[in-house]
XYZ file of C-alpha atoms in Angstrom:
604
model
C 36.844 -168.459 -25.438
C 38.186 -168.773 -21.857
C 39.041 -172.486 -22.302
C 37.276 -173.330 -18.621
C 33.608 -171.888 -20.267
C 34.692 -173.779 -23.077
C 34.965 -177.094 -21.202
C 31.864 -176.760 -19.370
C 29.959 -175.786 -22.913
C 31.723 -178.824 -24.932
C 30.254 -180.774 -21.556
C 27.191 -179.612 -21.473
C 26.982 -179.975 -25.782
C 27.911 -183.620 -24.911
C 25.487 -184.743 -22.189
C 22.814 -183.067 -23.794
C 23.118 -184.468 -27.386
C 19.996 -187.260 -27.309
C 17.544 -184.979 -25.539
C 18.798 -182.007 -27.452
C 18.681 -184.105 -31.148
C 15.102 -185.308 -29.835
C 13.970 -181.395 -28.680
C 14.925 -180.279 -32.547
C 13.207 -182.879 -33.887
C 10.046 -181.932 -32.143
C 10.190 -178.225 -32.795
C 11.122 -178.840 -36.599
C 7.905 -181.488 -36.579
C 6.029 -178.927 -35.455
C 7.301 -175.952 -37.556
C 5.924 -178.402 -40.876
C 3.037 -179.876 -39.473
C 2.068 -176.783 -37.035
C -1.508 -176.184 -36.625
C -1.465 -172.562 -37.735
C -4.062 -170.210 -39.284
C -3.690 -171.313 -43.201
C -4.771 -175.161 -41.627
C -7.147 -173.349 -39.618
C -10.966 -174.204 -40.441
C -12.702 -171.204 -40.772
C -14.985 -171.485 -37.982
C -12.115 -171.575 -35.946
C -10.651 -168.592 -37.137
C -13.974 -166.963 -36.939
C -13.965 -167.613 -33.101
C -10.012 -166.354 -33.201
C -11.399 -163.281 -35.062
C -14.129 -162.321 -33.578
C -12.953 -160.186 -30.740
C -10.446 -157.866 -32.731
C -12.633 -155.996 -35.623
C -9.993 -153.400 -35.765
C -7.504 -155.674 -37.411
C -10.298 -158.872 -39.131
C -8.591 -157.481 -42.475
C -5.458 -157.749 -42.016
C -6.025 -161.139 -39.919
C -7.735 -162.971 -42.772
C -5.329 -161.538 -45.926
C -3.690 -164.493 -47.017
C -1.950 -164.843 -43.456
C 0.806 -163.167 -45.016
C 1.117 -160.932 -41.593
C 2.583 -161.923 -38.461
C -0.266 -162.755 -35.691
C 1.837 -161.595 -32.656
C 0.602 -163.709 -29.513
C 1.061 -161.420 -26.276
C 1.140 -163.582 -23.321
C 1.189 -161.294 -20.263
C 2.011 -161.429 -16.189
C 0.098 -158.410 -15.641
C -1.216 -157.680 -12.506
C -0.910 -154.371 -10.037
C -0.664 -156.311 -7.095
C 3.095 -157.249 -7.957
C 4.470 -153.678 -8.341
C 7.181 -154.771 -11.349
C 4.075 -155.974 -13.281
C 1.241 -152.946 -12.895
C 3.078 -151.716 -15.591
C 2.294 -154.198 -18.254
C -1.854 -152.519 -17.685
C -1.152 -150.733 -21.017
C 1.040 -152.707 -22.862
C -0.970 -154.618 -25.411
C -3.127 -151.846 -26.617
C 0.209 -149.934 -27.622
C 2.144 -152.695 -29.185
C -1.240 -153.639 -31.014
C -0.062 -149.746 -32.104
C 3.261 -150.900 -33.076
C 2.454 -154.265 -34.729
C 0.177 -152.150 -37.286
C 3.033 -150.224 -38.421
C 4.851 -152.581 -39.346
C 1.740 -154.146 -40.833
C 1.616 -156.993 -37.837
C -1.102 -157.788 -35.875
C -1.506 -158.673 -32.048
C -3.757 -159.841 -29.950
C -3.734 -161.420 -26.306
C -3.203 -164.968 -26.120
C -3.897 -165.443 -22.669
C -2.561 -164.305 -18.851
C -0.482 -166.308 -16.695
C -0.495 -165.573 -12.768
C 2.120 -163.404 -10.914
C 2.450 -164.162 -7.600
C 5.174 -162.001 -5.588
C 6.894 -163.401 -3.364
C 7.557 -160.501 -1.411
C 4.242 -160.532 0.112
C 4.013 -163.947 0.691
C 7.334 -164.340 2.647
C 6.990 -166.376 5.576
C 3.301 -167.110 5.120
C 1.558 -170.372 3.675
C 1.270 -168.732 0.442
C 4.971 -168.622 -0.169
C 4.341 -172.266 -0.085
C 2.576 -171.864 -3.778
C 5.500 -169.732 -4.976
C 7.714 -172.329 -6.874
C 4.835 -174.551 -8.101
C 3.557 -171.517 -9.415
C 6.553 -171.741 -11.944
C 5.162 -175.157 -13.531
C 1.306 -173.303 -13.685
C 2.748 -170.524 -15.386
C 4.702 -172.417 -18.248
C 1.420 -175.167 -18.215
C -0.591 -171.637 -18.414
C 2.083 -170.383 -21.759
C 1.344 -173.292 -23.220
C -2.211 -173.052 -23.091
C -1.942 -169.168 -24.351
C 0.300 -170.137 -27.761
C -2.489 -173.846 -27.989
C -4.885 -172.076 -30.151
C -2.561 -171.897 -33.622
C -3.229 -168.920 -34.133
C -0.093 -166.859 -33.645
C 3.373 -167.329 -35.803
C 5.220 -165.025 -33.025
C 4.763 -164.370 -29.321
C 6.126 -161.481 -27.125
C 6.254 -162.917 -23.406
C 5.399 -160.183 -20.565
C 7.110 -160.762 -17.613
C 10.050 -160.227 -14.807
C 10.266 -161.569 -11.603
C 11.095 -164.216 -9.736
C 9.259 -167.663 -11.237
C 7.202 -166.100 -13.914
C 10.364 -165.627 -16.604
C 11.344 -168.695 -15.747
C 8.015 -169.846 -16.104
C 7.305 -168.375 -19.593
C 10.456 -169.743 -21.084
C 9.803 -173.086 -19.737
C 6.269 -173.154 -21.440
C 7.198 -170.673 -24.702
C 10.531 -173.430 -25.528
C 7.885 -175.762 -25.856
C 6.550 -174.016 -29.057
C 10.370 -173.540 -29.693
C 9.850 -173.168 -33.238
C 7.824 -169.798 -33.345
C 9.931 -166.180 -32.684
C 9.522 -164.866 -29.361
C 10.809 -161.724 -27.432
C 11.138 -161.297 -23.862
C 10.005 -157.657 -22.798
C 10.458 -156.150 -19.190
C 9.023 -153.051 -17.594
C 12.057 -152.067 -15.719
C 12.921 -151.642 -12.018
C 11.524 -148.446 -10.004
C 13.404 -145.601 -9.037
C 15.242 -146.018 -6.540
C 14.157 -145.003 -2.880
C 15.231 -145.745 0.552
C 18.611 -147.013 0.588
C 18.611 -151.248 0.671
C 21.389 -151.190 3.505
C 19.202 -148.814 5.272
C 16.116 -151.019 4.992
C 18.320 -154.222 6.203
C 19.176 -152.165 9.229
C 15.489 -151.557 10.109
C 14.626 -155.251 9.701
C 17.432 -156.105 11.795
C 16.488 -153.248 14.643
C 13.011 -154.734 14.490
C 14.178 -157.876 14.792
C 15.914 -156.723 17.807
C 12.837 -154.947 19.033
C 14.318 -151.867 18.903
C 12.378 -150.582 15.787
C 8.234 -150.456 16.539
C 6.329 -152.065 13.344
C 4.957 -148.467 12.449
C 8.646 -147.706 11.661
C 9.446 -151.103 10.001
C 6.281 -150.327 7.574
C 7.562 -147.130 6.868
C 10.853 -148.009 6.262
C 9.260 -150.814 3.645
C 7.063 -148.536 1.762
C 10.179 -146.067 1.475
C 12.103 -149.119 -0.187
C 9.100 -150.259 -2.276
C 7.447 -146.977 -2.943
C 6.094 -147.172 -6.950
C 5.727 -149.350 -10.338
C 8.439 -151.286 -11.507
C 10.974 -154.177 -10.129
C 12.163 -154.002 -6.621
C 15.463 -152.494 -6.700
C 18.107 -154.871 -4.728
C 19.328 -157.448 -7.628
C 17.222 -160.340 -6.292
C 15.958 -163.192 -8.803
C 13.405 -160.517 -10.424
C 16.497 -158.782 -11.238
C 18.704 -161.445 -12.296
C 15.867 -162.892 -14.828
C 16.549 -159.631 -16.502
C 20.082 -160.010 -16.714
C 19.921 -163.554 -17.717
C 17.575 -162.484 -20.872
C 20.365 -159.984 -22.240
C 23.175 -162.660 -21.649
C 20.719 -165.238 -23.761
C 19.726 -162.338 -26.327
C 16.045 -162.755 -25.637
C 15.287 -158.828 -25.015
C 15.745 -155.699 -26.923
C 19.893 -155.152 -25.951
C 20.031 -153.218 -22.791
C 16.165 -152.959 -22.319
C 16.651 -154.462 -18.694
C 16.934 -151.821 -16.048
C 15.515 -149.281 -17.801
C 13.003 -147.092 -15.661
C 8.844 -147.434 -16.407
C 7.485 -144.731 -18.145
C 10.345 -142.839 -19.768
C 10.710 -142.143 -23.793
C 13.155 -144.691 -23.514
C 11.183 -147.732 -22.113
C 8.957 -146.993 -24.475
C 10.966 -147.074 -27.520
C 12.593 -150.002 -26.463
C 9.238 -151.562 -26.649
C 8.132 -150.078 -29.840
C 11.802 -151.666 -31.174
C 10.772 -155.368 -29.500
C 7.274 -155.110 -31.721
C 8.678 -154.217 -34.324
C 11.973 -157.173 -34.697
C 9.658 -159.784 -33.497
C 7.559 -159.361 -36.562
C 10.870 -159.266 -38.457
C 12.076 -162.621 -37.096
C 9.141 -164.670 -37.992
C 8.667 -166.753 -40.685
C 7.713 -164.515 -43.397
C 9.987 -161.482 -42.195
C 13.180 -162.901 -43.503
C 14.942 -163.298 -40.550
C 13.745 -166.618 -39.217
C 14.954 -166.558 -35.437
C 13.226 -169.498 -33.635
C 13.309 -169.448 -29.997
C 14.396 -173.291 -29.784
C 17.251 -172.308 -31.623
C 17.743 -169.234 -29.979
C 17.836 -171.097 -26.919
C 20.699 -173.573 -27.058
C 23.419 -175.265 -25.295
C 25.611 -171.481 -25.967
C 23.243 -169.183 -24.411
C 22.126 -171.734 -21.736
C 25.815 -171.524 -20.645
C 25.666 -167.762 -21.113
C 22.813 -167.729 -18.614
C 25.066 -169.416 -15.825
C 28.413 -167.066 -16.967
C 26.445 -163.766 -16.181
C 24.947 -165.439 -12.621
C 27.976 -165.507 -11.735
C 29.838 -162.540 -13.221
C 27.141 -160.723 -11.524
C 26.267 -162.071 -7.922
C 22.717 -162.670 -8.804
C 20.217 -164.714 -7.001
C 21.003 -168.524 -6.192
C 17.317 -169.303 -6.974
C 18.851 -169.733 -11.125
C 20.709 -172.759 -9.645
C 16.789 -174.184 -9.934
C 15.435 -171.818 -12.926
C 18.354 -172.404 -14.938
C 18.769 -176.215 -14.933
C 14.212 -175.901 -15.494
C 14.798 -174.050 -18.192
C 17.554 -175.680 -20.068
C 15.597 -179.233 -19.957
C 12.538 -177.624 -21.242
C 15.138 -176.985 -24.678
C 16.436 -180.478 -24.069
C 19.467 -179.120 -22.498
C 21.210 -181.289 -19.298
C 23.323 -178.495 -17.167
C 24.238 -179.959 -13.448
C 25.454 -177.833 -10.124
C 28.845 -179.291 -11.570
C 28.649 -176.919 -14.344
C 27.611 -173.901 -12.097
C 30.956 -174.710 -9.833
C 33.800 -175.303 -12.702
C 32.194 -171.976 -14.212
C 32.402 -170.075 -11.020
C 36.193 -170.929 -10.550
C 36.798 -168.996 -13.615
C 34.258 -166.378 -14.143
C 35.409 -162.999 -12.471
C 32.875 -161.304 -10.260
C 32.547 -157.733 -11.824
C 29.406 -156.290 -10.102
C 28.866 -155.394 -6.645
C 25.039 -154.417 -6.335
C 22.827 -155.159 -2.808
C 22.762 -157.761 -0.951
C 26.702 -157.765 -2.974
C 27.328 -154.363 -2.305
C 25.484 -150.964 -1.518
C 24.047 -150.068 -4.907
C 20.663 -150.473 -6.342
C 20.426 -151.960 -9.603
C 19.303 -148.158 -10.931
C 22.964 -147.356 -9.451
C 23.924 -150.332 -11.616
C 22.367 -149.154 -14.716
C 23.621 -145.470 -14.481
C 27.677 -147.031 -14.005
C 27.076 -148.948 -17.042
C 24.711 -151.739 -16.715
C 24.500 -154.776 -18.986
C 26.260 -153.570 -21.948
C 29.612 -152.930 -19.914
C 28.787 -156.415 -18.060
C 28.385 -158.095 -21.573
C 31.101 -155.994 -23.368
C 33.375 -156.711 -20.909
C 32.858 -160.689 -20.359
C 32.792 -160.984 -24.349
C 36.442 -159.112 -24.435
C 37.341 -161.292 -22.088
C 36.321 -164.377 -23.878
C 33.824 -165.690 -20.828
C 30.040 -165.576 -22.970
C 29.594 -166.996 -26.427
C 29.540 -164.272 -28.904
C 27.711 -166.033 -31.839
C 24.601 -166.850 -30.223
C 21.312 -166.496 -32.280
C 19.905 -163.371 -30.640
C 16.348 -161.769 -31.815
C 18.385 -158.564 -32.536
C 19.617 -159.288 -35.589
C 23.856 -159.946 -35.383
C 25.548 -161.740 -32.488
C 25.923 -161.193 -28.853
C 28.175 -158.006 -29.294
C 24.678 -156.120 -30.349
C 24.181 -155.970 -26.450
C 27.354 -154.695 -25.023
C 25.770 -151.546 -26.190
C 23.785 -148.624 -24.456
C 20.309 -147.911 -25.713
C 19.982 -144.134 -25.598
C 17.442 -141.721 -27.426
C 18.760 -139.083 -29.674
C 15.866 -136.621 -31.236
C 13.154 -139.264 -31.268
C 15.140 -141.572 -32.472
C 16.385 -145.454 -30.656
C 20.393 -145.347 -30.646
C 22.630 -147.766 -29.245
C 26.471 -146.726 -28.282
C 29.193 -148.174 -27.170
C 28.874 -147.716 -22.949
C 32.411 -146.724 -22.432
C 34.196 -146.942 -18.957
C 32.862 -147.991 -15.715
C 30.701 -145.070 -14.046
C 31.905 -146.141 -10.230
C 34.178 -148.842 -9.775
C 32.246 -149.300 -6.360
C 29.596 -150.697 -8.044
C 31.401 -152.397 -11.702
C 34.815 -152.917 -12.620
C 36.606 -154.102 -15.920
C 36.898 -157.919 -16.461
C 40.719 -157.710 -16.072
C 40.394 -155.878 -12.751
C 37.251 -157.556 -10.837
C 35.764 -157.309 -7.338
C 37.015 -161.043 -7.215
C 38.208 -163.753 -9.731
C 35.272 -166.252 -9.141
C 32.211 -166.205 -9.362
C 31.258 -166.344 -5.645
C 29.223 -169.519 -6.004
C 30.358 -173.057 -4.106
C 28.818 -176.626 -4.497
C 29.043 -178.447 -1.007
C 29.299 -182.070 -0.675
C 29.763 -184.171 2.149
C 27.858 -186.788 4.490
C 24.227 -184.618 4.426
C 24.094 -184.117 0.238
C 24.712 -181.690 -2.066
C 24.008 -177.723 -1.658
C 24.859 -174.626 -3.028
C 26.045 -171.657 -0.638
C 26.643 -167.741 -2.413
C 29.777 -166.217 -0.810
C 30.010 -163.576 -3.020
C 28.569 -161.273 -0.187
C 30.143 -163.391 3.175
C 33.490 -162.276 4.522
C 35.970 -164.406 3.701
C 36.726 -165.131 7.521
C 33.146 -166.669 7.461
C 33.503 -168.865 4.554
C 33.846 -171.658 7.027
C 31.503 -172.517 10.121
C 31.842 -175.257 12.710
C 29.444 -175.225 15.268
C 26.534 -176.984 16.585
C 23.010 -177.677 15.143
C 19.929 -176.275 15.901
C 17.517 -178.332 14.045
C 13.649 -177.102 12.981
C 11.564 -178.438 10.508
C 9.584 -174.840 10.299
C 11.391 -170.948 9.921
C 8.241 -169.910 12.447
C 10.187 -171.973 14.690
C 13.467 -170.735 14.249
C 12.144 -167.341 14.396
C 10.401 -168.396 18.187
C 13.507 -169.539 19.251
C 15.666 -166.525 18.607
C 13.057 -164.069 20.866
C 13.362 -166.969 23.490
C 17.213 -166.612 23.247
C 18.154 -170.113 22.481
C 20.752 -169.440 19.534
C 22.630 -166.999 21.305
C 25.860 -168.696 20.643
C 27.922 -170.050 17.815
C 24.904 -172.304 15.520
C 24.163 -174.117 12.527
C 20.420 -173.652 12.175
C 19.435 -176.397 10.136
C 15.796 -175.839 8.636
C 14.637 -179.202 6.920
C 11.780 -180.606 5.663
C 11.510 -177.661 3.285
C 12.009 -179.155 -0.273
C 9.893 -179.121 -3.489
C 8.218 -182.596 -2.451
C 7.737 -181.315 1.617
C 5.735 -178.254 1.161
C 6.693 -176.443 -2.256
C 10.595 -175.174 -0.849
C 9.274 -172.027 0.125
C 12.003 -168.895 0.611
C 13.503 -168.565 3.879
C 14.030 -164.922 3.393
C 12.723 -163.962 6.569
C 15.481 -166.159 8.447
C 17.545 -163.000 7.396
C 17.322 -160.787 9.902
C 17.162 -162.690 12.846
C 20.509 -164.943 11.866
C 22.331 -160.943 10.869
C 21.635 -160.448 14.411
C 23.467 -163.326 15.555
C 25.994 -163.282 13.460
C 26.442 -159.183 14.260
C 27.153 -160.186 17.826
C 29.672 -162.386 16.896
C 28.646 -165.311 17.325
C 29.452 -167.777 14.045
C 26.835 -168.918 12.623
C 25.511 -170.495 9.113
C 22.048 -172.064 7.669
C 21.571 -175.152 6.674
C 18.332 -176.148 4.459
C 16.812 -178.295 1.889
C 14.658 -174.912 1.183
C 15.710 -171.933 -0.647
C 17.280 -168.639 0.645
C 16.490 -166.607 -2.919
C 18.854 -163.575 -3.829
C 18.695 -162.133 -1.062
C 20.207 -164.216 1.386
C 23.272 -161.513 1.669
C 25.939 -161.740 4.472
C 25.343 -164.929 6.423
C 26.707 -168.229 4.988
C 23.727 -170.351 3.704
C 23.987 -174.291 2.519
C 20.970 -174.158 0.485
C 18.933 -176.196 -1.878
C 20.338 -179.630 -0.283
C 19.580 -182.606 -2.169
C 18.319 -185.272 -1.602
C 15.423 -183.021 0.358
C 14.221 -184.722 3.913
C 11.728 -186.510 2.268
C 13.284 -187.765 -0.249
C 15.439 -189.583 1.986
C 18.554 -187.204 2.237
C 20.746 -187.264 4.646
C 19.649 -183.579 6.056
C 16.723 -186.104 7.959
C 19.790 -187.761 10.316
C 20.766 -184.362 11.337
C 20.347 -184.201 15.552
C 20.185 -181.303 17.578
C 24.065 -180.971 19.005
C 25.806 -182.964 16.097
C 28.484 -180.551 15.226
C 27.966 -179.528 11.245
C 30.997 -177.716 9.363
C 30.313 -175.590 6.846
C 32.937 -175.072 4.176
C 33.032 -173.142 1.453
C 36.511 -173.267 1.067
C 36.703 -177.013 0.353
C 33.048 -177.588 -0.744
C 32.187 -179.559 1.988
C 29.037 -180.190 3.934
C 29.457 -182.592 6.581
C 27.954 -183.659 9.851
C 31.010 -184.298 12.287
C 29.638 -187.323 13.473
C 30.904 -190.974 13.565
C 30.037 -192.689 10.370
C 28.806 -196.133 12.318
C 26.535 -194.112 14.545
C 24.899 -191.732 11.018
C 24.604 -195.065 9.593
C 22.722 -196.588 11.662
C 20.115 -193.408 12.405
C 16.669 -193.619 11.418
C 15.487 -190.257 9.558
C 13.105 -187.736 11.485
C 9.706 -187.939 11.033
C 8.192 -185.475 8.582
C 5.656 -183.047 9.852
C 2.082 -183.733 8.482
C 1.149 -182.164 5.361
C -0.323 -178.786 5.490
C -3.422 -177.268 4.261
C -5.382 -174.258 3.399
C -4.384 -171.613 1.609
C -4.817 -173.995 -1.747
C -1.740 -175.699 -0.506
C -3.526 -179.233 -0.833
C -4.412 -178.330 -4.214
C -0.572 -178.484 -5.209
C -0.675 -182.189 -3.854
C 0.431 -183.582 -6.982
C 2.809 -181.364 -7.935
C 4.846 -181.958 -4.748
C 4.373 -185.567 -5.161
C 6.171 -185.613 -9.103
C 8.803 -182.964 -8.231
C 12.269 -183.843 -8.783
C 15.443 -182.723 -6.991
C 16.659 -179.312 -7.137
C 19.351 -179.862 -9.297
C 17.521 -181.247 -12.095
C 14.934 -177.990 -11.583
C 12.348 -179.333 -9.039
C 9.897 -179.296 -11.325
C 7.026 -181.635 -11.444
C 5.947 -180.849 -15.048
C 9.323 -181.245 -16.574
C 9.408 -184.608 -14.340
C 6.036 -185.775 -15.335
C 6.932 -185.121 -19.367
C 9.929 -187.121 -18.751
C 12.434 -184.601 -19.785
């Protein structure tokens, strides 16, 4: 092992051991005392029964057979998850061959935050997270399954499954995607409409067109945003099928690979032989596994949350610390959009995950002998699914296809990981410089402050930030409104930054994958209302920026910050069900811990 991942692990092993002794305690409790179908009264199973006739026989034989609980994202509103509208009647299909059963535990809701960017909605969009894993946990509360094959890919709802599923840690689970849609009008070329609207130089007939072109069919959105980087993060872990990822919707493959994921998961259950837990598969290894390929990758700074969320529901303790020692000494070997001009289907066809994992294993930066749900190690996925006849192969991936788009460990795009921790006088943030110009890694200017993005937005048609700017958005945390995106801050701070003016973002709110060429400070902790620093901040103070020394500091005199009394927070909003997520904003925690209010509330 690369003896920096190795440090961070051995930390992570360390700081973890009560919570993670305590989190195998509870998942081997519950494996003996587990309230599964041979406890089961038989009215109760009669109710479980009841709606399957197909499959009562095999359901009430002994229990011999594995009862494969599907818990599914599906909706056709998000366009990555209309293709789950089929999925349990065929691996019902595929669980009978292999003399399984399968039925749908329950449905957990998929918002996408694509449509609610910039709009009270968005305000839902992390909370909705802690309703999906609250709404896993519900689906797997019936007993009733020994197994459980989790539907879903984008932005909260893998993390959101995980967090929920690691709570019935000691039944097999497989993560299965759907895969990204082809690809269609260029990202770059959709940026440059944005920022030409922005502009008002593009009319909103051509911006919509330009959209649809970009987001045109079924599957994931095809710029490798936090949608994207789940699926990454589930090979790295060896939670999927290897190399099932970025496979397209509706080919032989996707299907197969599918087929395969019904098929192991009723081979990795109790009674298959094969006894692959997903509290064990989880662990302190794969957790750091999760972070190495983040980084290896240049994939969305919205893990720095997910991550840490889903590590404490396995009674795992990883910090921002972890994220910046690992990012020192992980390589960057991927340059896909916002990173670079490829789509992830570019991505895929250059050599994908298996090259990514082959490569970083090789290299000695990702734990080989994890527990995957394949069957061996780690090494399983450094290979390329293929079909040959009708048949599921898997082959070594061999060089990259364009070294635009992935290069060998030993010759990256850059030797870290493109990933800072700030410090300084306002908190702690995170900034992603893996797609900033170098020349831009530090900004010293003045702030701007708002406490709302419709603001900032307002005051770039007025033309106030035409000059060099910190825009500092506060007031946007998990316990403010929810830390809604800022993605639509994009285009109008490109702008300024394309007329050459320096300029950088400042926020207790998030930025997601997409936040692309213009330095962002994000994710600053303590949040405004939780009495960080961010709440001193005055329009004029001069802020620098620094992502070559990992500061974050507000150049002003340290009597004077001292002695400032915070802003006042804006009054809590409503409609839109935003009240209704009251007391979830009132329990959250800080970012780095996960801002969740569930995990808070359980006191893990």
């Amino acid at each position: 092992m690369n003896p920096a991942v190795s440090a961070v692990t051995d930390r992570i092993i360390e700081r973890s051991r009560p919570s993670r002794q305590a989190y195998l305690a509870l998942i081997e409790r519950e494996r003996e005392t587990w309230v599964g179908r041979p406890r089961l009264g038989c009215a109760n199973l009669a109710h479980a029964y009841a709606g399957t006739p197909e499959d009562r026989d095999t359901l009430t034989s002994q229990h011999q057979a594995m009862n494969i609980g599907i818990v599914t994202a599906y909706n056709d509103m998000l366009s990555a998850h209309a293709v789950y509208y089929r999925y349990p009647e065929l691996m019902k299909v595929w669980a009978r061959e292999v003399g399984a059963t399968a039925q749908v535990a329950g449905g957990v809701p998929a918002m996408c935050d694509g449509v609610t960017q910039g709009y009270p909605g968005m305000e839902l969009s992390l909370f909705s997270r802690d309703t999906i894993a609250l709404s896993t946990a519900i689906a797997l509360s019936h007993g009733t399954f020994e197994g459980a094959a989790l539907l879903g890919i984008c932005d909260k709802i893998v993390p959101g499954l995980l967090m929920g599923a690691l709570r019935f840690g000691h039944l097999p689970m497989v993560l299965i995607p759907g895969g990204p849609m082809p690809s269609g009008l260029p990202n770059k070329a959709k940026a440059a409409v944005r920022e030409r609207f922005a502009e008002g130089q593009a009319t909103r007939d051509e911006l919509l067109d330009a959209e649809i072109q970009a987001y045109h069919s079924q599957g994931t959105c095809t710029f490798y945003g936090t949608a994207n980087t789940n699926q990454m993060m589930m090979e790295v872990m060896g939670l999927h099928m290897p190399g099932a990822a970025f496979v397209n919707p509706g080919t032989k493959l996707r299907q197969e690979l599918t087929r395969a994921a019904v098929h192991r998961l009723a081979a990795i259950g109790t009674h298959g032989g094969d006894y692959r837990p997903l509290g064990h598969c989880v662990d302190e290894r794969a957790i750091v596994n999760a972070a190495v390929g983040l980084l290896a990758t240049g994939g969305s700074t919205n893990h720095l949350l997910h991550v840490p969320a889903i590590a404490r529901a396995a009674g795992i303790v990883i910090d921002w610390e972890d994220f910046d020692r690992l990012s020192a000494a992980v390589p960057l070997l991927a340059r896909v959009y916002p990173n670079g001009s490829a789509d992830v289907n570019g991505f895929e066809a250059a050599g994908g995950m298996p090259f990514v994992i082959r490569e970083l294993l090789d290299a000695g930066y990702l734990h080989r002998d994890i527990l995957t749900v394949a069957g061996g190690d780690l090494t399983d996925y450094g290979r390329k699914p293929a079909i040959e006849g009708d048949t599921l192969t898997w082959a070594d991936p061999g060089a990259s296809g364009d070294d635009t788009i992935l290069r060998p460990a030993a010759q990256p795009f850059s030797p870290d990981g493109g990933m800072r921790i700030l410090q300084g006088n306002i908190g702690r943030a995170c900034i992603k410089v893996s797609a900033v110009e170098r020349e831009r890694w530090v900004i010293e200017a003045p702030a701007r402050v708002f406490s709302d993005q419709l603001d900032v937005l307002e005051a770039f048609r007025n033309g106030e930030l035409e000059r060099d700017v910190v825009v500092v958005v506060r007031f946007q945390g998990p316990r403010a409104n929810g830390m809604p995106e800022l993605h639509k801050l994009t285009p109008p701070l490109g702008v300024l930054q394309n007329r050459g003016f320096r300029v950088a973002l400042v926020t207790d709110g998030r930025m997601s994958g997409a936040s692309g060429k213009v330095p962002c400070a994000i994710h600053c902790s303590p949040e405004a209302l939780g009495n960080g620093a961010i709440a001193l901040i005055r329009d004029g103070d001069l802020i620098r920026v620094d992502a070559e020394t990992g500061t974050l500091t507000a150049l002003v005199d340290a009597a004077e910050w001292r002695a400032r009394t915070p802003a006042t927070p804006p009054a809590a909003a409503t409609g839109m069900g935003r009240e209704l997520f009251g007391l979830f904003r009132g329990l959250a925690d800080e970012a780095e811990k996960g801002a969740s209010a569930i995990l808070a509330g359980a006191g893990l």
